[in-house]
């Protein structure tokens, strides 16, 4: 143990993680010792002969497991951002041990009885709102882990917990391996008509990295999305579309059976706990509260947006027929023809805007927005160790120059890194038992366009919004100001967590914001006002289609998690039925959403994907106040920070939101923003 970095004081700036000293062989011993120490701490609570109190039971439980948390944060974050075969092997070995470990804690009858005794008298003792919330959360977590069950049911619950942890891990590993394995190599440049020169250069670089000749395309977002938008060869578009949407379906990385096993196990676990389905169990602790309320939101949005989407579909079909006499528009045609139509209609496309979104300047703009709103400043620190040489680290200070956080930013795709974008933490904000305010270490991981040999990293509007979205999550984590780690930052209801991130996206189309940083990478010319106006004008282009796509995901998620019996049927047919009200293009036999829907099968959004639309109602309502008072209004920003961001999960989110907004959120602001209503 003396040589294991996880058991040493970190001799690094701000006690950051010494990634350069971590050996893969450190992980398993650190986990095992973390289990041991955590159980010793729990045993101390259990064997305490004094009556259970908030301090000797609830707070003691909250502060337990420090070493285990230390290794977990590092290992699982790197498993997503810097995975290796060896780490995946460790994950396969450790995951069931983790399930066993936490089952041993949550199914400890004596521990639960002590927690329940404090929970039962919580209204009679002098507690803060945060302490009361902590008690209720801990009690609820014990209930949901089976603490009130009979021994037989507890044993079954234990077994199911182990099974599902391994299944979810396998699901994610299959997705990563399938993404990494595929490549489309095109030798003849003439087949790539329509692709911008920078995309060709990037494809050529990918080929060279694999010691191939020609142009290589893969299934990462910076490769796949431009290809589908610009490639004129319909057969090639179809080939890549099928590869992308079938990568974990009917192949060696098939997730079909895993999906059926996961949803069936979730149902059984919910049934054991007394709920009719998994969604009912999950939503009990969400703003939406019930599946009926989720479906009400989805149906309301479907009614408002489907007529718009249908008209958009007709417009693109007519355009495709006029351009290439295509009568039957297929899924692999949509991005291409809708992008061409947008260019004709607004005279704008990504290649016109990319030169103004050099990542170097975008960072200044996004960080600068946090400075203008909240007084937060960022200083790059190259002395802090990183897990990959591409990762950048920033010291983050508050307006009074006090240390606020450490921010890691990991921008580009690479082998071993999962697709998508996410915010996570290596250390969560909390106060120690002696009152010291431990500031967080936050990480942003994305898959943005790489620089080429002739151009810097130039972002699309979508990539700019992705950066701002994840940065909104980061701010939520960085300004956290609570006592307890489990209530800090993004540890809030799943249908509230997207509010800060989606709110931040609103500035991406505001002229006053873009004027600050959007400069041409070659001559430093500011982005023309005419182009900004076009960005704003086209922001709602095909908004109906985009919304129906999100609603499809929401309906599919709810369908899987409102089943009332184990599912062993046709997964393709199930998905088709769940999404039928949202589908306007013909389906294809060999593609599937569910087998790569990592948000709900490997990412914590099970029975919660609707959260994006739920939070969109909130963010449109919230930004309306910024628009009313000024998009850089410091008093509005201060209110949002103090009433929402800093509070984390210490109170019910609707209480926090109404404290900021002064009233309940209204869907009307979203409809207005999207041009659905006036």
XYZ file of C-alpha atoms in Angstrom, residues 155-631:
477
model
C -31.063 -11.620 -1.367
C -32.824 -11.459 -4.717
C -32.302 -7.700 -4.818
C -28.583 -8.203 -4.211
C -28.319 -10.643 -7.084
C -30.205 -8.347 -9.458
C -27.986 -5.395 -8.507
C -24.875 -7.366 -9.441
C -26.390 -8.552 -12.690
C -27.435 -5.107 -13.839
C -24.108 -3.481 -12.988
C -22.313 -5.956 -15.256
C -24.914 -5.642 -18.017
C -24.660 -1.850 -18.068
C -20.891 -2.071 -18.147
C -20.999 -4.549 -21.047
C -23.473 -2.332 -22.918
C -21.080 0.634 -22.751
C -18.046 -1.449 -23.652
C -19.807 -2.838 -26.717
C -20.709 0.656 -27.843
C -17.155 1.918 -27.439
C -15.629 -1.082 -29.213
C -18.110 -0.935 -32.098
C -17.446 2.787 -32.555
C -13.678 2.302 -32.514
C -13.714 -0.654 -34.886
C -15.590 0.836 -37.830
C -13.902 2.783 -40.588
C -14.933 3.810 -44.073
C -11.869 4.246 -46.285
C -12.367 6.016 -49.611
C -9.447 6.005 -52.010
C -10.986 8.118 -54.769
C -11.414 11.772 -53.828
C -13.908 12.190 -56.664
C -16.418 10.095 -54.681
C -16.365 12.710 -51.931
C -17.952 15.558 -53.855
C -19.620 18.108 -51.605
C -17.365 17.635 -48.611
C -15.563 20.851 -47.602
C -11.805 20.901 -47.946
C -11.252 20.921 -44.182
C -13.314 17.709 -43.831
C -11.253 16.077 -46.575
C -8.065 17.134 -44.861
C -9.305 15.755 -41.529
C -10.258 12.467 -43.217
C -6.838 12.257 -44.830
C -5.192 12.790 -41.447
C -7.283 9.995 -39.924
C -6.154 7.679 -42.723
C -2.511 8.604 -42.206
C -2.808 7.924 -38.465
C -3.952 4.400 -39.356
C -1.170 4.132 -41.958
C -3.705 4.025 -44.765
C -3.899 5.845 -48.074
C -6.968 7.902 -48.949
C -9.726 9.374 -46.800
C -10.945 7.697 -43.639
C -14.304 8.321 -41.975
C -15.401 6.864 -38.657
C -18.393 7.011 -36.329
C -17.227 9.858 -34.095
C -19.355 13.006 -34.282
C -16.760 15.285 -35.992
C -16.484 12.710 -38.790
C -20.029 11.389 -39.081
C -22.066 14.608 -38.845
C -20.285 16.601 -41.606
C -20.273 13.530 -43.848
C -24.060 13.193 -43.595
C -24.513 16.926 -44.195
C -22.251 17.373 -47.216
C -21.538 14.075 -48.975
C -23.297 14.085 -52.359
C -22.978 10.342 -53.018
C -26.265 8.931 -51.715
C -24.930 5.378 -51.535
C -22.025 6.447 -49.348
C -24.372 8.388 -47.083
C -26.518 5.283 -46.729
C -23.476 3.143 -45.987
C -22.262 5.375 -43.171
C -25.781 5.944 -41.817
C -26.424 2.206 -41.586
C -23.034 1.638 -39.956
C -23.672 4.349 -37.371
C -27.201 3.263 -36.515
C -26.532 -0.468 -36.476
C -23.175 -0.538 -34.727
C -24.484 -2.452 -31.700
C -27.331 -4.268 -33.438
C -27.091 -7.696 -35.083
C -23.287 -7.769 -35.040
C -20.566 -9.061 -32.755
C -21.216 -6.146 -30.394
C -24.995 -6.653 -30.389
C -26.684 -5.095 -27.346
C -30.203 -6.395 -28.123
C -30.323 -9.088 -25.461
C -28.622 -6.795 -22.967
C -31.359 -4.205 -23.459
C -34.067 -6.773 -22.770
C -32.234 -8.059 -19.708
C -31.662 -4.568 -18.291
C -35.280 -3.433 -18.593
C -36.579 -6.731 -17.222
C -34.241 -6.584 -14.227
C -35.187 -2.960 -13.561
C -38.847 -3.974 -13.609
C -38.255 -6.834 -11.188
C -36.295 -4.576 -8.828
C -39.107 -2.005 -8.902
C -41.698 -4.729 -8.285
C -39.734 -6.062 -5.328
C -39.805 -2.557 -3.851
C -43.567 -2.338 -4.351
C -43.796 -0.280 -7.545
C -45.751 -1.338 -10.621
C -42.920 -0.313 -12.967
C -39.466 1.209 -12.941
C -40.582 4.672 -14.071
C -43.039 4.970 -11.182
C -40.232 4.194 -8.752
C -37.774 6.662 -10.298
C -40.197 9.544 -10.807
C -41.259 9.576 -7.185
C -38.139 11.666 -6.587
C -38.341 13.877 -9.668
C -40.070 17.138 -10.491
C -42.394 15.266 -12.869
C -43.445 12.902 -10.029
C -45.393 10.373 -12.155
C -45.249 8.707 -15.600
C -48.590 10.322 -16.351
C -47.083 13.779 -15.935
C -44.170 12.864 -18.219
C -46.508 11.606 -20.918
C -48.605 14.751 -20.496
C -45.567 16.905 -21.293
C -44.487 14.732 -24.235
C -48.009 14.694 -25.666
C -48.386 18.453 -25.265
C -45.140 19.049 -27.127
C -46.078 16.510 -29.799
C -49.363 18.313 -30.432
C -47.587 21.666 -30.728
C -44.608 20.587 -32.853
C -45.805 17.741 -35.082
C -47.723 19.941 -37.576
C -44.600 22.083 -37.879
C -42.435 18.995 -38.408
C -44.795 17.636 -41.055
C -44.584 20.874 -43.020
C -40.798 20.871 -42.691
C -40.727 17.327 -44.029
C -42.810 18.313 -47.058
C -40.495 21.265 -47.733
C -37.390 19.052 -47.687
C -39.074 16.390 -49.828
C -39.994 18.965 -52.455
C -36.468 20.321 -52.381
C -34.936 16.836 -52.760
C -37.205 16.073 -55.692
C -36.340 19.387 -57.327
C -32.625 18.794 -56.899
C -32.245 15.095 -57.683
C -35.772 13.818 -58.435
C -35.738 11.790 -55.220
C -39.294 10.697 -54.519
C -38.791 8.667 -51.354
C -36.735 10.602 -48.847
C -34.781 8.221 -46.596
C -33.141 8.826 -43.213
C -29.688 9.151 -44.803
C -31.042 11.928 -47.041
C -32.422 14.163 -44.317
C -29.253 15.869 -43.068
C -27.958 16.420 -46.608
C -31.060 17.918 -48.212
C -32.193 19.869 -45.166
C -28.701 21.382 -44.980
C -28.843 22.289 -48.675
C -32.291 23.815 -48.232
C -31.084 25.798 -45.235
C -28.184 27.115 -47.275
C -30.532 28.185 -50.082
C -33.071 29.685 -47.701
C -30.746 31.528 -45.344
C -27.499 31.509 -47.329
C -25.711 29.985 -44.364
C -24.039 26.709 -43.466
C -21.404 25.459 -41.045
C -18.542 26.187 -43.414
C -19.515 29.853 -43.493
C -19.587 30.134 -39.701
C -16.730 27.784 -38.710
C -13.943 30.272 -39.539
C -15.316 32.556 -36.807
C -15.397 29.840 -34.163
C -11.746 29.026 -33.633
C -11.726 26.953 -30.444
C -9.004 29.206 -29.024
C -11.349 32.197 -29.255
C -14.444 30.214 -28.298
C -12.789 29.306 -24.994
C -12.189 32.995 -24.318
C -15.787 33.772 -25.178
C -17.353 31.018 -23.097
C -15.079 31.650 -20.115
C -15.652 35.375 -20.567
C -19.407 34.885 -20.340
C -18.948 33.344 -16.894
C -16.829 36.368 -15.966
C -19.477 38.838 -17.146
C -22.306 37.021 -15.403
C -20.724 35.725 -12.225
C -17.314 37.393 -11.913
C -15.532 34.035 -12.363
C -12.036 34.088 -13.917
C -9.918 31.345 -15.495
C -6.138 30.941 -15.495
C -4.431 28.090 -17.324
C -2.078 26.030 -15.158
C 0.284 23.703 -17.020
C 1.843 22.441 -13.767
C -1.253 20.441 -12.837
C -0.939 16.808 -14.013
C -3.352 15.542 -16.686
C -4.445 12.081 -17.857
C -3.791 12.891 -21.524
C -1.479 15.494 -23.021
C -4.444 17.090 -24.841
C -6.241 17.948 -21.585
C -6.083 21.573 -20.434
C -6.396 22.633 -16.790
C -7.576 25.970 -15.411
C -7.547 27.521 -11.980
C -10.937 29.118 -11.456
C -11.246 32.080 -9.108
C -14.305 33.900 -7.847
C -14.967 37.634 -8.120
C -13.181 38.241 -4.790
C -10.153 36.312 -6.144
C -10.771 33.363 -3.822
C -10.182 29.892 -5.215
C -13.402 28.508 -6.664
C -12.482 25.319 -8.557
C -10.105 23.446 -10.821
C -11.418 22.854 -14.352
C -10.132 20.104 -16.685
C -11.156 20.407 -20.345
C -10.761 17.524 -22.812
C -11.930 18.640 -26.256
C -11.283 16.109 -29.030
C -12.174 12.504 -29.946
C -9.613 9.709 -29.736
C -9.468 5.973 -29.320
C -10.526 4.896 -25.846
C -12.860 7.846 -25.399
C -16.611 7.415 -25.479
C -18.656 9.496 -27.899
C -20.737 12.480 -26.889
C -19.978 15.145 -24.327
C -20.294 15.248 -20.560
C -19.362 17.047 -17.381
C -18.097 15.092 -14.397
C -16.087 15.613 -11.218
C -12.866 14.342 -9.758
C -13.718 16.039 -6.474
C -17.098 17.396 -5.440
C -17.546 20.557 -3.360
C -18.315 20.005 0.319
C -17.403 21.183 3.780
C -15.363 18.972 6.050
C -16.526 18.161 9.544
C -14.236 20.931 10.773
C -15.891 23.432 8.422
C -13.269 23.724 5.662
C -14.862 24.432 2.285
C -13.337 21.889 -0.122
C -13.535 23.312 -3.625
C -14.411 21.042 -6.564
C -12.304 19.650 -9.387
C -14.539 19.614 -12.462
C -13.988 17.909 -15.816
C -15.513 18.665 -19.227
C -15.131 15.916 -21.838
C -16.196 16.503 -25.441
C -15.626 15.262 -28.973
C -15.213 18.485 -30.927
C -13.643 18.946 -34.365
C -9.887 18.448 -34.310
C -7.433 20.902 -35.866
C -5.915 19.868 -39.170
C -2.453 20.493 -40.587
C -3.653 23.767 -42.148
C -6.472 24.915 -39.857
C -7.078 25.207 -36.116
C -10.047 23.549 -34.471
C -13.004 25.354 -36.056
C -16.371 24.610 -34.490
C -19.830 24.355 -35.961
C -22.712 26.181 -34.281
C -23.834 22.830 -32.843
C -20.382 22.262 -31.365
C -20.379 25.761 -29.882
C -23.713 24.979 -28.231
C -22.383 21.622 -26.997
C -19.435 23.373 -25.366
C -21.753 25.923 -23.754
C -24.152 23.207 -22.610
C -21.455 21.241 -20.801
C -19.954 24.459 -19.479
C -23.332 25.240 -17.896
C -23.068 21.948 -16.011
C -19.510 22.890 -15.043
C -20.608 26.216 -13.570
C -23.253 24.359 -11.566
C -20.475 22.232 -10.092
C -17.888 24.998 -9.710
C -20.011 27.516 -7.766
C -21.563 24.873 -5.494
C -21.746 26.100 -1.910
C -23.273 23.407 0.265
C -22.201 21.458 3.313
C -22.711 17.930 2.055
C -21.166 16.382 -1.051
C -24.245 14.362 -1.957
C -26.270 17.590 -2.235
C -23.681 19.733 -4.030
C -23.624 21.020 -7.591
C -25.273 18.718 -10.111
C -26.531 16.326 -7.418
C -30.103 17.410 -8.050
C -33.235 15.861 -9.514
C -32.504 14.533 -12.992
C -35.219 16.724 -14.543
C -33.644 19.815 -12.975
C -29.986 19.122 -13.707
C -30.274 20.213 -17.355
C -31.563 23.703 -16.518
C -28.134 25.361 -15.977
C -26.672 23.657 -19.048
C -29.539 24.412 -21.411
C -29.846 27.964 -20.107
C -26.228 28.586 -21.108
C -26.979 27.599 -24.721
C -29.267 30.626 -25.114
C -26.319 33.022 -25.373
C -24.918 31.156 -28.406
C -27.186 33.059 -30.799
C -26.992 36.459 -29.093
C -25.142 39.155 -31.050
C -23.837 40.889 -27.926
C -22.164 37.629 -26.890
C -20.824 36.605 -30.306
C -19.367 40.072 -30.860
C -17.043 39.452 -27.921
C -15.044 36.592 -29.416
C -16.234 35.412 -32.849
C -13.332 36.492 -35.065
C -12.088 35.002 -38.322
C -9.156 32.728 -37.585
C -7.130 34.109 -40.510
C -7.588 37.881 -40.294
C -9.233 38.523 -36.897
C -12.234 40.185 -38.569
C -15.286 40.183 -36.320
C -18.158 38.011 -37.399
C -20.365 40.165 -39.666
C -23.666 41.321 -38.246
C -25.381 39.908 -41.323
C -24.030 36.444 -40.501
C -25.124 36.751 -36.875
C -28.610 37.668 -38.060
C -28.615 34.581 -40.267
C -27.500 32.408 -37.349
C -30.364 33.790 -35.318
C -32.857 33.435 -38.167
C -31.944 29.830 -38.930
C -31.804 28.724 -35.280
C -35.401 27.488 -35.530
C -34.950 25.901 -38.952
C -36.499 22.418 -38.806
C -37.222 22.898 -35.095
C -40.249 20.637 -35.444
C -38.167 17.737 -36.772
C -35.514 18.237 -34.067
C -38.191 18.269 -31.362
C -39.863 15.130 -32.675
C -36.492 13.389 -32.576
C -36.134 14.273 -28.892
C -39.717 13.240 -28.224
C -38.995 9.891 -29.889
C -36.194 9.325 -27.384
C -38.458 10.402 -24.532
C -41.316 8.101 -25.568
C -38.921 5.198 -26.114
C -37.358 5.656 -22.692
C -40.762 5.755 -21.010
C -41.984 2.757 -22.989
C -39.069 0.615 -21.843
C -39.528 1.669 -18.234
C -43.296 1.366 -17.958
C -43.432 -2.284 -19.058
C -45.378 -4.374 -16.540
C -43.846 -7.764 -17.324
C -40.365 -8.967 -18.374
C -39.735 -8.296 -22.048
C -38.510 -11.008 -24.409
C -40.168 -9.950 -27.648
C -39.025 -8.276 -30.834
C -36.944 -5.272 -29.777
C -37.276 -3.670 -33.202
C -41.076 -3.881 -33.124
C -41.172 -2.540 -29.557
C -39.137 0.486 -30.564
C -41.241 1.118 -33.662
C -44.448 1.069 -31.623
C -43.014 3.371 -28.935
C -41.846 5.990 -31.443
C -44.539 5.687 -34.117
C -46.202 9.050 -33.390
C -42.902 10.877 -33.928
C -41.583 9.149 -37.065
C -41.997 10.931 -40.406
C -39.341 9.084 -42.448
C -39.364 5.398 -43.458
C -37.626 3.047 -41.057
C -34.849 0.615 -41.939
C -34.670 -3.023 -40.914
C -31.095 -3.107 -39.694
C -30.905 -0.007 -37.499
C -31.981 0.509 -33.911
C -31.890 3.261 -31.298
C -32.180 1.161 -28.146
C -28.946 -0.772 -28.587
C -26.921 2.458 -28.566
C -29.126 4.612 -26.319
C -26.414 4.965 -23.695
C -28.201 7.757 -21.836
C -30.787 5.322 -20.507
C -28.930 2.004 -20.558
C -25.505 3.128 -19.392
C -25.772 6.755 -18.335
C -28.203 7.391 -15.507
C -31.132 8.760 -17.524
C -33.398 5.686 -17.306
C -37.000 6.942 -17.074
C -35.458 10.403 -17.284
C -34.687 11.290 -20.890
C -37.746 13.547 -20.901
C -35.640 15.745 -18.602
C -34.127 17.545 -21.586
C -37.544 18.756 -22.732
C -38.694 19.390 -19.167
C -35.616 21.530 -18.543
C -36.077 23.243 -21.913
C -39.348 24.658 -20.620
C -37.462 25.893 -17.555
C -34.508 27.354 -19.467
C -36.722 29.256 -21.918
C -38.691 30.643 -18.992
C -35.487 31.567 -17.132
C -33.805 33.205 -20.136
C -36.918 35.311 -20.675
C -35.994 37.062 -17.419
C -32.444 37.660 -18.672
C -33.870 39.067 -21.908
C -36.161 41.316 -19.910
C -33.398 42.638 -17.643
C -30.448 42.397 -20.066
C -28.598 39.241 -21.097
